[in-house]
C-alpha cells in the first residue's frame, strides 16, 4: 500500500494527490508551510510548529480553513493512516485556486495539504565527518521585503543559494543578510562556538526562528553554556572554534569547513557533539 496524502479533507494515494494548476501556491508561491518531525510516534514540538504556521499565515493574510486543533489532528491522522512513527511531516496551506492574476482576493478557498514521509537530508557519514559549506552570493530576503520569519512557499532565493553550494561541491550555503552579516543557511539555522560561548544570529539578522534552534538554545542553557543571540560576521564564522547547523530535517550537524577555512581542526567539536547528543535525547524523551 502506497503513501496516503491529505488534501482538503480527503486522503489520496501519493500519485493521485494533486492540486489545481490555478492554485496560487503553484502560480506565485503564495502559501505557507511547516516541516515537522515525529519520533517514536510523538510529534516533536507540535504546538510551536502550529503557532509558527498560523503566524506565517497571519503575516501574509491567509486564513487557514481549519483551527489549530484541527491542524494538529490532520498531522496525527496522516501519520497514523500511513502507519508512520518516525517520520517527517510537511504541512502546507496554499492560497488556493484563483485566476491568472496576483490578487489573493480571487482565491476563495485556501487548500491544506499534509504529507508524511521519511527524510534523509544529509548522508549519515556527514553527521560523523561534518559538512563543508560556502557563503552564497545570493542574500537572504531582507526584513523590508517578506519577513524572513514567514515560512512561505517562496524559497527561490534559498534555492539559488543551495545551487551555489551544490555547484561548489558543498551541501549547504551560508546566506548573508542585506547588511552582509550572517543570517542562516538555506534550510537550517547556524551556530558558532567561541571561547566556550554559543553564538547565533538573532531574529533581526533576518532568520527563520527555527524550532530546532530554540530547542538547542534551551539545551545549552541547561548545560550552563552562555548563549548570545546577536549579529554575527563572516569573520567570526571563519575564526570560530566550532560551527554547526540546526533544523527539523538536519537536526544538529557539524560544519568543518567554511569557504575553504578549516573549523575545529576539521572534526566535529566537543560542544557540537554534546548538544547533538542532548538533542537526540530530547527528541526521544520529550512528551514520553
Ligand atoms: N531556516 C530556514 C530558511 C528553514 O527553512 C528552516 C527549516 N527547514 C530552518 C531555518 C530551521 O527551522 P526548524 O528548526 O524549525 O526546522
XYZ file of C-alpha atoms in Angstrom, residues 62-253:
192
model
C -4.044 33.804 4.585
C -6.980 32.373 6.510
C -6.255 28.730 7.115
C -9.608 26.954 6.792
C -9.091 24.896 9.946
C -8.492 25.563 13.618
C -5.071 24.880 15.152
C -6.554 21.808 16.890
C -7.923 20.514 13.597
C -4.489 21.030 12.024
C -2.882 19.005 14.826
C -5.361 16.243 14.187
C -4.561 16.312 10.461
C -0.877 15.777 11.356
C -1.502 12.887 13.747
C -4.114 11.298 11.464
C -1.766 11.461 8.471
C 0.951 9.730 10.488
C -1.490 7.137 11.726
C -3.077 6.352 8.375
C 0.404 5.801 6.949
C 1.471 3.789 9.964
C 4.486 6.046 10.491
C 6.075 6.698 13.868
C 9.482 8.141 12.865
C 8.740 10.474 10.032
C 8.877 13.904 8.523
C 5.601 15.754 8.039
C 5.106 18.518 5.510
C 2.079 20.650 6.312
C 1.122 23.214 3.681
C -1.543 25.883 3.380
C -1.803 27.414 -0.084
C -3.848 30.403 -1.158
C -5.948 28.018 -3.234
C -7.362 28.277 -6.753
C -7.645 31.673 -8.320
C -7.298 33.412 -11.625
C -4.168 34.227 -13.612
C -3.551 37.368 -11.636
C -1.742 38.010 -8.375
C -4.811 39.024 -6.419
C -5.442 36.758 -3.454
C -8.983 38.150 -3.415
C -9.674 35.849 -6.373
C -8.813 32.776 -4.318
C -11.907 31.940 -2.248
C -10.714 28.780 -0.545
C -7.191 28.083 0.654
C -6.014 24.479 0.436
C -4.479 22.324 3.136
C -2.049 19.552 2.273
C -0.318 17.163 4.643
C 2.361 14.697 3.557
C 4.085 12.292 5.921
C 7.198 10.568 4.664
C 10.775 9.747 5.563
C 13.538 12.283 5.210
C 17.296 11.979 4.997
C 18.625 15.441 4.362
C 22.295 14.551 4.591
C 24.001 11.171 4.285
C 24.730 9.521 7.638
C 28.505 9.832 7.185
C 28.247 13.615 7.167
C 27.000 13.539 10.763
C 30.305 11.887 11.712
C 32.589 13.875 9.436
C 30.863 17.283 9.379
C 29.785 19.440 6.465
C 31.695 21.753 4.183
C 29.770 24.920 3.423
C 30.225 28.015 1.302
C 28.912 31.514 1.737
C 26.435 32.196 -1.061
C 26.397 35.406 -3.039
C 22.583 35.172 -3.018
C 21.363 37.106 0.008
C 18.601 36.119 2.397
C 15.426 38.140 1.784
C 15.599 41.273 3.866
C 13.358 42.337 6.699
C 11.999 45.061 4.435
C 10.581 42.542 1.958
C 8.783 39.438 3.112
C 9.706 38.842 6.730
C 12.228 36.000 6.894
C 10.221 34.700 9.885
C 7.436 33.780 7.474
C 7.921 30.200 6.331
C 6.414 30.792 2.922
C 6.323 28.713 -0.229
C 8.737 31.238 -1.780
C 12.129 29.573 -1.349
C 13.648 30.683 -4.628
C 16.457 32.763 -3.177
C 17.312 29.920 -0.810
C 17.251 27.562 -3.798
C 19.685 29.825 -5.656
C 21.976 29.783 -2.636
C 21.635 25.990 -2.373
C 22.566 25.752 -6.068
C 25.701 27.790 -5.363
C 26.566 25.299 -2.619
C 25.998 22.284 -4.853
C 27.991 23.879 -7.676
C 30.902 24.236 -5.261
C 30.642 20.608 -4.171
C 29.089 21.532 -0.802
C 25.763 20.506 0.706
C 24.839 23.810 2.299
C 25.390 27.519 1.908
C 25.529 30.291 4.462
C 23.256 33.176 3.479
C 24.114 36.721 4.485
C 21.546 39.425 5.094
C 21.348 42.700 3.198
C 23.982 44.181 5.544
C 26.461 41.395 4.860
C 26.052 39.787 8.301
C 25.448 36.062 8.659
C 21.747 35.143 8.669
C 21.359 31.382 8.324
C 21.723 28.541 5.843
C 19.276 27.687 3.065
C 17.212 25.359 5.248
C 18.958 25.468 8.625
C 19.972 27.919 11.339
C 23.638 28.399 12.133
C 25.543 28.441 15.431
C 29.196 29.098 16.187
C 31.169 28.372 19.341
C 33.868 30.775 20.531
C 35.663 30.642 23.862
C 33.037 28.337 25.383
C 30.153 30.581 24.313
C 27.411 29.632 21.873
C 26.632 32.372 19.374
C 23.837 32.511 16.805
C 22.376 35.280 14.616
C 19.424 36.998 16.264
C 15.969 37.392 14.715
C 16.799 40.885 13.443
C 19.615 39.308 11.395
C 16.822 38.057 9.140
C 16.334 34.428 10.088
C 13.550 31.942 10.294
C 13.102 31.350 14.017
C 13.960 27.691 13.922
C 12.254 25.352 16.355
C 15.408 23.239 16.499
C 17.407 26.441 17.130
C 15.125 27.224 20.084
C 15.486 23.693 21.461
C 19.290 23.889 21.189
C 19.349 27.272 22.955
C 17.290 25.726 25.780
C 19.622 22.719 25.955
C 22.680 24.983 26.093
C 21.035 26.883 28.952
C 20.542 23.625 30.860
C 24.227 22.777 30.337
C 25.242 26.191 31.709
C 26.618 27.278 28.335
C 26.332 31.046 27.782
C 24.298 31.830 24.651
C 24.480 35.031 22.619
C 21.865 35.892 20.013
C 23.309 38.782 18.040
C 24.830 39.975 14.770
C 27.440 37.502 13.508
C 30.069 38.414 10.916
C 31.596 36.142 8.281
C 34.949 36.693 10.003
C 33.518 35.194 13.189
C 32.441 32.087 11.311
C 35.941 31.662 9.813
C 37.616 32.032 13.198
C 35.061 30.045 15.236
C 36.153 27.161 17.471
C 33.169 25.167 16.226
C 30.227 25.615 13.929
C 27.020 23.636 13.489
C 23.634 23.867 11.825
C 20.188 23.083 13.212
C 16.921 22.232 11.518
C 13.968 19.892 11.728
C 15.287 17.725 8.908
C 19.017 18.178 9.616
C 18.691 18.075 13.435
C 22.205 19.092 14.613
C 25.072 18.765 12.151
